[in-house]
XYZ file of C-alpha atoms in Angstrom:
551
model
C -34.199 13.050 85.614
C -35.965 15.959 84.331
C -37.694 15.994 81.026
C -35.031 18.021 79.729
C -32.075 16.407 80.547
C -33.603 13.021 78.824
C -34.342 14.654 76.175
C -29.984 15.367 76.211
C -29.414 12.033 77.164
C -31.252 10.407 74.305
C -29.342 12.856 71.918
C -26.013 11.999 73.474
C -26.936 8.342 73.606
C -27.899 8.444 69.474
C -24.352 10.227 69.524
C -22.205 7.459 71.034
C -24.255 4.740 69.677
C -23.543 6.595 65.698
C -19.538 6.358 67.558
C -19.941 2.406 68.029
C -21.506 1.519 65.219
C -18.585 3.290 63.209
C -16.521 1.217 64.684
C -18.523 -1.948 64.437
C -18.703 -1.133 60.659
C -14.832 -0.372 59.758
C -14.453 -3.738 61.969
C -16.998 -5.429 59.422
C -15.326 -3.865 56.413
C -11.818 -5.143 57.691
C -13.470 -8.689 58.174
C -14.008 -8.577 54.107
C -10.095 -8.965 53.283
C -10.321 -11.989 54.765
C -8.524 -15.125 52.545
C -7.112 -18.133 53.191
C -4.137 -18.833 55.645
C -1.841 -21.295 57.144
C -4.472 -23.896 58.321
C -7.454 -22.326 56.307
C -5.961 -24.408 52.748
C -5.562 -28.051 54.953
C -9.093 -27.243 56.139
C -10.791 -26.633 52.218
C -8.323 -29.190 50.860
C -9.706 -31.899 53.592
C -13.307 -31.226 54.306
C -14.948 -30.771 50.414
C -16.646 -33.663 49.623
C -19.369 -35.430 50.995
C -20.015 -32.889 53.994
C -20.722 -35.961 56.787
C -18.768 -38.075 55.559
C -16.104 -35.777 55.657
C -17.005 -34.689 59.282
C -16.412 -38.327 60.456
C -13.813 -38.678 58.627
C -12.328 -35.591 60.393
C -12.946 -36.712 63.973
C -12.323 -40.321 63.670
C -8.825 -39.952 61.566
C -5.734 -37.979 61.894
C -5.686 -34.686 60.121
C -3.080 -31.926 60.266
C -5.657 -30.048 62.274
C -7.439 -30.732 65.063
C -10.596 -32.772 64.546
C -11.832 -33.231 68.103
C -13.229 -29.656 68.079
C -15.980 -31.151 66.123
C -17.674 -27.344 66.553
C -15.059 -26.094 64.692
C -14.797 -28.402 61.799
C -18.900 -28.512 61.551
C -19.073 -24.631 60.605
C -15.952 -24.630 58.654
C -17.211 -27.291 56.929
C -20.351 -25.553 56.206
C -18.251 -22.897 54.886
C -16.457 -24.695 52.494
C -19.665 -25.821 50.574
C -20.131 -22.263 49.601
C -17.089 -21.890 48.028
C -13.564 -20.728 48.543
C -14.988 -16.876 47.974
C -16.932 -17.136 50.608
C -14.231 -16.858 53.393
C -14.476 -13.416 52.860
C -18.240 -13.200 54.230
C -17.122 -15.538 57.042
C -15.990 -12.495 59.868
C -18.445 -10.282 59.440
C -21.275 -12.568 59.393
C -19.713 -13.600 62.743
C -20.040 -10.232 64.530
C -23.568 -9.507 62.754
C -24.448 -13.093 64.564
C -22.766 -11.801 68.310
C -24.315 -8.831 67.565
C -27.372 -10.048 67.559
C -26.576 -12.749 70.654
C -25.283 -9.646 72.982
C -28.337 -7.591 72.221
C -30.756 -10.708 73.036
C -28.183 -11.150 76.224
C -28.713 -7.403 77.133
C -32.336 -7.488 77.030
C -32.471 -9.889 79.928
C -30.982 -7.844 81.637
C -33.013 -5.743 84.627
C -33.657 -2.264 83.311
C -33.307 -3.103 79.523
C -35.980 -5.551 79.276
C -38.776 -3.176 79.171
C -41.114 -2.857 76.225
C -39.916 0.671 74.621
C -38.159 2.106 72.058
C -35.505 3.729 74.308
C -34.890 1.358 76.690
C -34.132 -0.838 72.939
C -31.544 1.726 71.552
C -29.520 1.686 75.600
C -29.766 -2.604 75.351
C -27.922 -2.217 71.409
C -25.387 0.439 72.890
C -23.995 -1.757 75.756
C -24.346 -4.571 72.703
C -22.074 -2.890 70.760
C -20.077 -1.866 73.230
C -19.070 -5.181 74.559
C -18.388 -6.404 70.902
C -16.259 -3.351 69.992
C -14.014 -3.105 73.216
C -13.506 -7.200 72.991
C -12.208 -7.033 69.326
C -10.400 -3.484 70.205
C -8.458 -5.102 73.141
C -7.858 -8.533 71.345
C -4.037 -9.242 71.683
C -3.748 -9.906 67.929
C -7.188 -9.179 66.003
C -5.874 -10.799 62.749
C -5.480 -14.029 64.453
C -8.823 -14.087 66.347
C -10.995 -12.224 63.479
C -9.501 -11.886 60.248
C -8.538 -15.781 59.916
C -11.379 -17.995 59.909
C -8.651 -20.716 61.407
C -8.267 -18.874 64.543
C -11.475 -16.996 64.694
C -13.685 -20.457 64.780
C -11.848 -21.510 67.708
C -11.642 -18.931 69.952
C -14.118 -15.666 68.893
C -16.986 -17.701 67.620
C -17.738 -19.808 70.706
C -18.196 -16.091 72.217
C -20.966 -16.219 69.940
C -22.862 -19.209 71.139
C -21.905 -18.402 74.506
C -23.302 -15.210 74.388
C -26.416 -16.832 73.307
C -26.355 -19.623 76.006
C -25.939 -16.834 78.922
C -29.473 -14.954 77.381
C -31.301 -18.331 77.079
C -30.557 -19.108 80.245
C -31.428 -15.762 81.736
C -34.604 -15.854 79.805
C -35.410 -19.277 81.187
C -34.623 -18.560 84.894
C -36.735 -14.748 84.576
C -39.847 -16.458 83.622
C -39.789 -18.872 85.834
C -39.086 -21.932 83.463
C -39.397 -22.635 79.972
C -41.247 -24.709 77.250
C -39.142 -27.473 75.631
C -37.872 -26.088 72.708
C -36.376 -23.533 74.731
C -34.799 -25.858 77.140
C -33.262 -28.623 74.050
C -31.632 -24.899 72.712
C -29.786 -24.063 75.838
C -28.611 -28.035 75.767
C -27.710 -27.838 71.525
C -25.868 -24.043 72.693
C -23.839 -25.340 75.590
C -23.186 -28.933 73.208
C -21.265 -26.663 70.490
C -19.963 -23.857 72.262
C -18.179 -26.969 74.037
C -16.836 -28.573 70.875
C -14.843 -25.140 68.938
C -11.533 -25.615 71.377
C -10.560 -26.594 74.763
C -10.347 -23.071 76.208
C -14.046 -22.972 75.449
C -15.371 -25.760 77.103
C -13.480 -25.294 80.116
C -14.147 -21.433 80.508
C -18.303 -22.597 79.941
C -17.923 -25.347 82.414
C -16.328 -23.068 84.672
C -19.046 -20.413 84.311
C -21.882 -22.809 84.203
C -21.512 -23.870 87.673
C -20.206 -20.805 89.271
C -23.383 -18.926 87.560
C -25.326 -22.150 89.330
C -23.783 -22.014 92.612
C -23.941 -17.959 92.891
C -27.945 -18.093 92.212
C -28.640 -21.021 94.238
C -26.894 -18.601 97.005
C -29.762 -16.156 96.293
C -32.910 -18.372 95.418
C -31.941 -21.475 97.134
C -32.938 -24.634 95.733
C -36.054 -24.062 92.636
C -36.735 -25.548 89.478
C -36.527 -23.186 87.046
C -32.767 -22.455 88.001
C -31.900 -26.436 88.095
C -33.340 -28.198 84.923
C -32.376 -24.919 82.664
C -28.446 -25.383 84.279
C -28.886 -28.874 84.100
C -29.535 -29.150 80.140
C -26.254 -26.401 79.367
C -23.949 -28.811 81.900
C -25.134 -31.880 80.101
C -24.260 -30.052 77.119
C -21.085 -29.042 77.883
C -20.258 -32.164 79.245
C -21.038 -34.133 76.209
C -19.044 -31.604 73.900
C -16.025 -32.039 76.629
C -16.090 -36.071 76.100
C -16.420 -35.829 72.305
C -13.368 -33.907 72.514
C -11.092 -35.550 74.809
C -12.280 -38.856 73.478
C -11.897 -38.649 70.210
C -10.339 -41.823 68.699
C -6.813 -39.576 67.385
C -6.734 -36.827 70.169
C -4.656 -39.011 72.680
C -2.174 -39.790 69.478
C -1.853 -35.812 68.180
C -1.180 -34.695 71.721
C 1.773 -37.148 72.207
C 2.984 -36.167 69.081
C 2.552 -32.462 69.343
C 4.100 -32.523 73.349
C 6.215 -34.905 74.968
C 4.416 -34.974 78.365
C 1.439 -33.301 80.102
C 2.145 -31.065 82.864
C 1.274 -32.351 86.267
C -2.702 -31.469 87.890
C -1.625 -29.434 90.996
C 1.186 -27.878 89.080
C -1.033 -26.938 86.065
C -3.754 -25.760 88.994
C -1.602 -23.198 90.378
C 0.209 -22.518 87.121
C -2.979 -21.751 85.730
C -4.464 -19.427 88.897
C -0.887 -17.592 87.955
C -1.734 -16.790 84.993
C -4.833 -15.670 86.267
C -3.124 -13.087 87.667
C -1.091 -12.126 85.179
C -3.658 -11.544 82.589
C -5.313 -8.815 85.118
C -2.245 -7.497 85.866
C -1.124 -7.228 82.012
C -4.687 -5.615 81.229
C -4.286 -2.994 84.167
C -0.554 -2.874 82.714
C -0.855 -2.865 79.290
C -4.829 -2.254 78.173
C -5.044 0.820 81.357
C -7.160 3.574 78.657
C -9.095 0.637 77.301
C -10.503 -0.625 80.311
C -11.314 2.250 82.206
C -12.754 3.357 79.596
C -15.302 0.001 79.467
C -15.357 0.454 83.153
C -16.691 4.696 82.286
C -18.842 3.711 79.561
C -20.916 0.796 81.682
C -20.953 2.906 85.050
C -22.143 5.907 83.349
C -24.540 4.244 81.535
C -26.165 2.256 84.532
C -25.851 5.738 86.337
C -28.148 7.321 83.516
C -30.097 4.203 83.347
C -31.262 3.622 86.678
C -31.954 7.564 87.343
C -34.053 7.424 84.401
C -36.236 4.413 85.195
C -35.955 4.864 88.499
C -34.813 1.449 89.495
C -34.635 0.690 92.813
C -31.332 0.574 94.074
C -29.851 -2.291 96.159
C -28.601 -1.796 99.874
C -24.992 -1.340 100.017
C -23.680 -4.877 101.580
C -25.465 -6.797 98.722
C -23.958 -4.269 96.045
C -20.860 -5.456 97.605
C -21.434 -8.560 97.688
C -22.432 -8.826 93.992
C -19.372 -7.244 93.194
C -16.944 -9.649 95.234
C -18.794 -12.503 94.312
C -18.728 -10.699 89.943
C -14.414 -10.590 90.694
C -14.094 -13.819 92.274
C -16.128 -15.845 89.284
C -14.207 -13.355 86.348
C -10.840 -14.794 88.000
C -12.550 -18.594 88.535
C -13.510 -18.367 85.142
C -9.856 -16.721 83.628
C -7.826 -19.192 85.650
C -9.599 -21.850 83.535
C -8.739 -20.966 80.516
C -5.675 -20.857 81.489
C -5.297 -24.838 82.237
C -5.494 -26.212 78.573
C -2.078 -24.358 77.457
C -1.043 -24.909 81.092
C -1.664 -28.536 81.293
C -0.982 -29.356 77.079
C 2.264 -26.732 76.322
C 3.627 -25.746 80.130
C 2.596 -22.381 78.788
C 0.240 -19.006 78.834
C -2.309 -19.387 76.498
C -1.322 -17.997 73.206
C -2.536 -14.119 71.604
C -5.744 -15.744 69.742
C -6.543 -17.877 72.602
C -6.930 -14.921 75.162
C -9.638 -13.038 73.856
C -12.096 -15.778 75.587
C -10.681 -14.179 79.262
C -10.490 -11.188 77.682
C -14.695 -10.870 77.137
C -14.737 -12.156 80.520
C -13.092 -9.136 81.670
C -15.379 -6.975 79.959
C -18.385 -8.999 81.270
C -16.998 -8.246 84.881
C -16.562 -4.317 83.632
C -20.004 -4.521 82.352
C -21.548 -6.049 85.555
C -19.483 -4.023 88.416
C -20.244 -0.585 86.110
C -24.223 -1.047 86.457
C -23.841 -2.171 90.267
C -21.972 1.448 90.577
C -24.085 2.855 88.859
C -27.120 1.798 90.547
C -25.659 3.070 93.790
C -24.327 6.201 92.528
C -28.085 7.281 91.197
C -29.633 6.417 94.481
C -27.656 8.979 96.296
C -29.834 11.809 98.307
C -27.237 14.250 99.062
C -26.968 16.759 96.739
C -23.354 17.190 97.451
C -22.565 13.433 97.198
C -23.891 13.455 94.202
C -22.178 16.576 92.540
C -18.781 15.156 93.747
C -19.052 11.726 92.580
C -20.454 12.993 88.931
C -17.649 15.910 89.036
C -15.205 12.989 89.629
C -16.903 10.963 86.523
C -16.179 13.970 84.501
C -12.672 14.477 85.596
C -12.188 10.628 85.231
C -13.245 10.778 81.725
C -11.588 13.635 80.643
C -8.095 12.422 81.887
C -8.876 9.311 79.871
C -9.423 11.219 76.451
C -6.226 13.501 77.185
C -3.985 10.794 77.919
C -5.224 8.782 75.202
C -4.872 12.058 73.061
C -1.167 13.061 73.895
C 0.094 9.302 74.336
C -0.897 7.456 71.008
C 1.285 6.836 68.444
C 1.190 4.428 65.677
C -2.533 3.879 64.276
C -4.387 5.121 67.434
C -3.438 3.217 69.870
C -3.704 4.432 73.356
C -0.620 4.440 75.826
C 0.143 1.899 78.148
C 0.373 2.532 82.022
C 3.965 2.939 81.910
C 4.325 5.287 78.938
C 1.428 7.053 80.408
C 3.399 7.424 83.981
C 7.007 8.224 82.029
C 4.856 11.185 80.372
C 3.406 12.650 83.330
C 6.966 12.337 85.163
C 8.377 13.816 82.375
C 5.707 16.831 81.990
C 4.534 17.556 85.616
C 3.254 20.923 84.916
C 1.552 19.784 81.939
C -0.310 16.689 83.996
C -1.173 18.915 86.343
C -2.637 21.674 83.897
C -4.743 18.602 82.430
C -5.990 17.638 85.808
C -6.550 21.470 87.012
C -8.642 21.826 83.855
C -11.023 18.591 84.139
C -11.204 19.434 87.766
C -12.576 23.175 86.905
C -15.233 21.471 83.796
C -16.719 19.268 86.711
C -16.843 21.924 88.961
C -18.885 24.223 86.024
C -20.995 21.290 85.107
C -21.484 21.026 89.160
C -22.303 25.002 89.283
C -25.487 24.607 86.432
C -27.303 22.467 89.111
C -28.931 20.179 86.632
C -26.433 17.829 88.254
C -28.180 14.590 86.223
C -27.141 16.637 82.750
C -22.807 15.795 83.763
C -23.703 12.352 82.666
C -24.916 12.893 79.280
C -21.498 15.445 78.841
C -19.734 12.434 80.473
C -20.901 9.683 77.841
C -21.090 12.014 75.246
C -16.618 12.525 76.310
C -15.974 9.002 76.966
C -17.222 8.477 73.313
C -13.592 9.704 71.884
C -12.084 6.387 72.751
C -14.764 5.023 70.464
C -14.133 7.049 67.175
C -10.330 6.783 67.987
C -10.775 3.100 67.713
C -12.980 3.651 64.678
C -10.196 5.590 62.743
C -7.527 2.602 63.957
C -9.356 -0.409 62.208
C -10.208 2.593 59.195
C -6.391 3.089 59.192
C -5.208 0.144 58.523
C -7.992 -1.189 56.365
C -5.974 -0.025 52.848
C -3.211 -2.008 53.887
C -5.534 -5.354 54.106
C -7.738 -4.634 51.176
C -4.439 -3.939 49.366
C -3.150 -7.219 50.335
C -6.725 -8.756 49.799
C -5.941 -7.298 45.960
C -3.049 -9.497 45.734
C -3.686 -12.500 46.664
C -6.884 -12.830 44.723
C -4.271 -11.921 41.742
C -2.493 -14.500 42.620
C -5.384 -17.146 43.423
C -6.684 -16.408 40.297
C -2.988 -17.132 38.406
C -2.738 -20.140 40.696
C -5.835 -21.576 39.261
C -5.240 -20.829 35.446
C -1.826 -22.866 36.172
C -3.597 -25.574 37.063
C -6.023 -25.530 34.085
C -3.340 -25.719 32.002
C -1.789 -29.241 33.376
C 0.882 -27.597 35.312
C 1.746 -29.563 38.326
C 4.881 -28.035 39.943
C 4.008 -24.115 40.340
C 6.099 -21.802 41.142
C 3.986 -18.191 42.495
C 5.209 -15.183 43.960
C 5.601 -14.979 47.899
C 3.350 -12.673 50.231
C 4.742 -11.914 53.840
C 3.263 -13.984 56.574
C 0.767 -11.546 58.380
C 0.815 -11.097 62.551
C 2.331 -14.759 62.959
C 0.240 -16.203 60.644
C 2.101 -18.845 58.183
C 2.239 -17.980 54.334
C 3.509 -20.117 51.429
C 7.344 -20.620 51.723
C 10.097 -21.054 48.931
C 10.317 -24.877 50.810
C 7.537 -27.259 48.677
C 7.597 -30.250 51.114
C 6.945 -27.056 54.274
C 3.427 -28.236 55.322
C 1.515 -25.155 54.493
C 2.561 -25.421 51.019
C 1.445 -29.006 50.998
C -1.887 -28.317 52.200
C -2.184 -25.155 49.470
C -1.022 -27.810 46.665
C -3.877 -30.206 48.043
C -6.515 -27.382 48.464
C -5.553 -26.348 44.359
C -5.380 -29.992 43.449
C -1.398 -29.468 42.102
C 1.523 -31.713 42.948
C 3.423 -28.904 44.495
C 3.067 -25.092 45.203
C 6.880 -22.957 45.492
C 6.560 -19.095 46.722
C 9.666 -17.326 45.848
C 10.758 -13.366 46.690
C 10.241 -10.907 46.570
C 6.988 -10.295 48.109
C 3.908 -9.191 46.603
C 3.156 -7.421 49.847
C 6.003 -5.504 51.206
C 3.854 -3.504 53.511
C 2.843 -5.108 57.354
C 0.559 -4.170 60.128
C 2.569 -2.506 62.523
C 0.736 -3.280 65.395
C -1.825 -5.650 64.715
């Protein structure tokens, strides 16, 4: 690049970084209306106490949760002995801590491990990136973020997974590591393993096919096998603490009458493989090519900035197959515990493991593209592939633009398709246009300079998921309002020797359980446990007649 069109790139960079961390913060904000749920009261009512002997207690007895994920009970248990108000701390202290796991994942990676203050800004962007499109194309974000019951699970073994895949990378760069750093990648894998099933099996899965694919490459060395060695120790013990815990084998013949068979679970599970891609190409089209934009445009700018070297054509390939083969490997196990356990697809919450997966393959094929597309020597090549960026991204924004409809939301595929079938001359108007900016941008013949207009168009997907979370934050802080009014009325019932309490209803929120008008219903029994009452009673109407539409 020339000096002047880095100087434009660093300004556009600033630009969409400012875009992310918008989002990132109305996503923090949102994580402060947090309260207690469903399983969140048979958690606080069970694990105060003596905090060990209440972890024991939790693994070795029958609870009305599930005390194998020893992971999960261990930080929610550390919760608890700051105090019910703390719960409200709990998500965004989560995404402050991936935050700060992707970035330290980022930096190991080639190009964004160098020693300056640029190269730190583009290794926080792609950070935030992966952390806002993950959360933005979660299923159900209220069940994976804003309650701590189904965030522990599923979102925070992202965390420490996140943090395993940079230790390791760390390890294996410099040729080996001291001690301390090899017992951390062992402690990582241990609880990452231990906060559900879906977790251990997707590390396990990506563990060895992250093994296999760089024995492929550097054959047989040391620094690769002790390193991989510790994290499948790891993950192995956390996967025998779970499936051996002294009550799991009783809870799961209670909770389902019979497990699903191994081969038909295997190819129930590669299914469902399948359909997850499908559904995200289906349902999550805008969102994903816009990751897919964002990460090829930046390893574009990247490369032809530092001047990276670019790799011959059959290994980009190769990298790539070998990138879509492991993101499937690695999907089609999480599939098998809801295969094998319910006969079923994995549930909303559940799915945002696969669904960082599939950014992590977005993430990985963009910079391989990207590496290529820099190395290009003919000036024509060149133009056309960056005027096709620019169309690309501009057909993204419009469709996004003219499709969304309740809270930002982009379009789906189909509603995106009925439009343009329905408004041919319009499409085509939209398409004409792009075409003619790409072919202006083209015309300047500072062809690097399309990128930074690229990135600085495929940031609108960004702020438009900015002002979605923004949107519906009055709604939760609203409801937030309310049930601390009624927490607090809760608790002055009990100080004056009530025992039978009767307290206004709130709606259950995105298929999360609330108190019912039913005092033997088992949420209300763990609530009357967790406020040390006899009973609890939640009668209409509502305090909150107000839902999410589209959570």
């Amino acid at each position: 690049m020339t000096r002047k069109s880095v100087d434009i790139y660093k300004i556009v960079l600033i630009i969409f970084l400012i875009a992310l961390t918008l989002a990132l913060a109305t996503m923090l904000l949102m994580g402060t209306t947090s309260r207690y749920m469903q399983d969140d009261y048979c958690y606080g009512a069970i694990l105060r106490g003596d905090f060990w002997q209440r972890q024991v207690n939790a693994y070795l007895t029958e609870t009305t949760f599930s005390g194998n994920r020893f992971s999960l009970t261990f930080f929610i248990g550390i919760d608890e002995l700051f105090g019910p108000g703390f719960i409200s701390f709990v998500p965004p202290l989560t995404l402050l801590a991936w935050l700060a796991c992707l970035y330290f994942f980022a930096r190991q990676i080639p190009g964004l491990d160098r020693k300056e203050r640029f190269n730190y800004l583009e290794a926080l962007t792609i950070a935030e990136a992966l952390e806002v499109l993950t959360l933005a194309m979660a299923p159900n974000w209220v069940q994976v973020y804003f309650w701590r019951a189904g965030m522990l699970p599923y979102l925070a073994p992202l965390v420490t997974g996140t943090l395993l895949m940079g230790l390791l990378a760390r390890i294996i760069k410099r040729g080996g590591g001291a001690w301390p750093w090899t017992g951390a990648v062992f402690l990582t894998a241990f609880f990452t393993a231990g906060f559900s099933e879906i977790a251990v099996m997707v590390e396990l899965a990506m563990l060895l096919l992250g093994f296999f694919s760089l024995l492929l490459v550097k054959r047989w060395q040391k620094q690769i096998v002790i390193p991989f060695a510790f994290a499948v120790a790891g993950c192995l013990a956390g996967l025998a603490l779970i499936l051996f815990s002294p009550m799991n084998q009783l809870r799961m013949q209670r909770s389902y009458s019979e497990y699903a068979p191994l081969m038909q679970t295997i190819i129930n599970s590669f299914q469902g493989g399948v359909t997850f891609y499908l559904a995200t190409l289906y349902r999550s089209t805008l969102y994903f090519i816009s990751a897919l934009l964002i990460f090829a445009l930046f390893g574009w700018a990247l490369s032809g900035r530092l001047e990276l070297a670019a790799l011959p054509i059959r290994k980009t390939l190769l990298w790539s197959l070998l990138l879509v083969i492991a993101a499937y490997l690695v999907t089609a196990a999480a599939m098998i515990p809801g295969f094998y356990a319910e006969s079923s697809y994995p549930s909303d919450r559940a799915l945002i493991v696969p669904r960082f997966v599939s950014l992590l393959l977005a993430l990985g094929l963009g910079l391989l593209a990207g590496n290529v597309f820099s190395s290009v020597k003919s000036k024509w090549l060149s133009r056309l592939l960056q005027g096709l960026a620019v169309v690309a991204v501009i057909l993204v924004d419009a469709f996004w633009l003219i499709g969304m409809k309740v809270q930002f939301h982009p379009p789906a595929f189909p509603e995106t398709r009925t439009w343009v079938q329905e408004n041919p001359g319009l499409a085509l108007l939209v398409l004409t246009g792009s075409a003619l900016l790409a072919f202006l941008l083209s015309l300047r013949g500072r062809i690097r300079l399309t990128l930074s207009v690229s990135i600085l168009l495929v940031s609108l997907p960004v702020f438009l998921t900015a002002a979605r979370f923004l949107d519906e934050y009055p709604l939760m802080h609203e409801r937030a309002v309310l049930w601390d009014g009624r927490d607090e009325q809760i608790r002055q019932m009990a100080k004056t020797g009530q025992t039978e309490l009767v307290v206004p209803a709130m709606n259950s929120l995105a298929g999360i359980l609330e108190l019912s008008d039913d005092p033997g219903f088992w949420v209300n029994n763990c609530a009357a446990a967790f406020y040390r009452v006899g009973s609890i009673s939640a009668v209409e109407p509502v305090l909150d007649p107000v839902q999410l539409s589209n959570p």
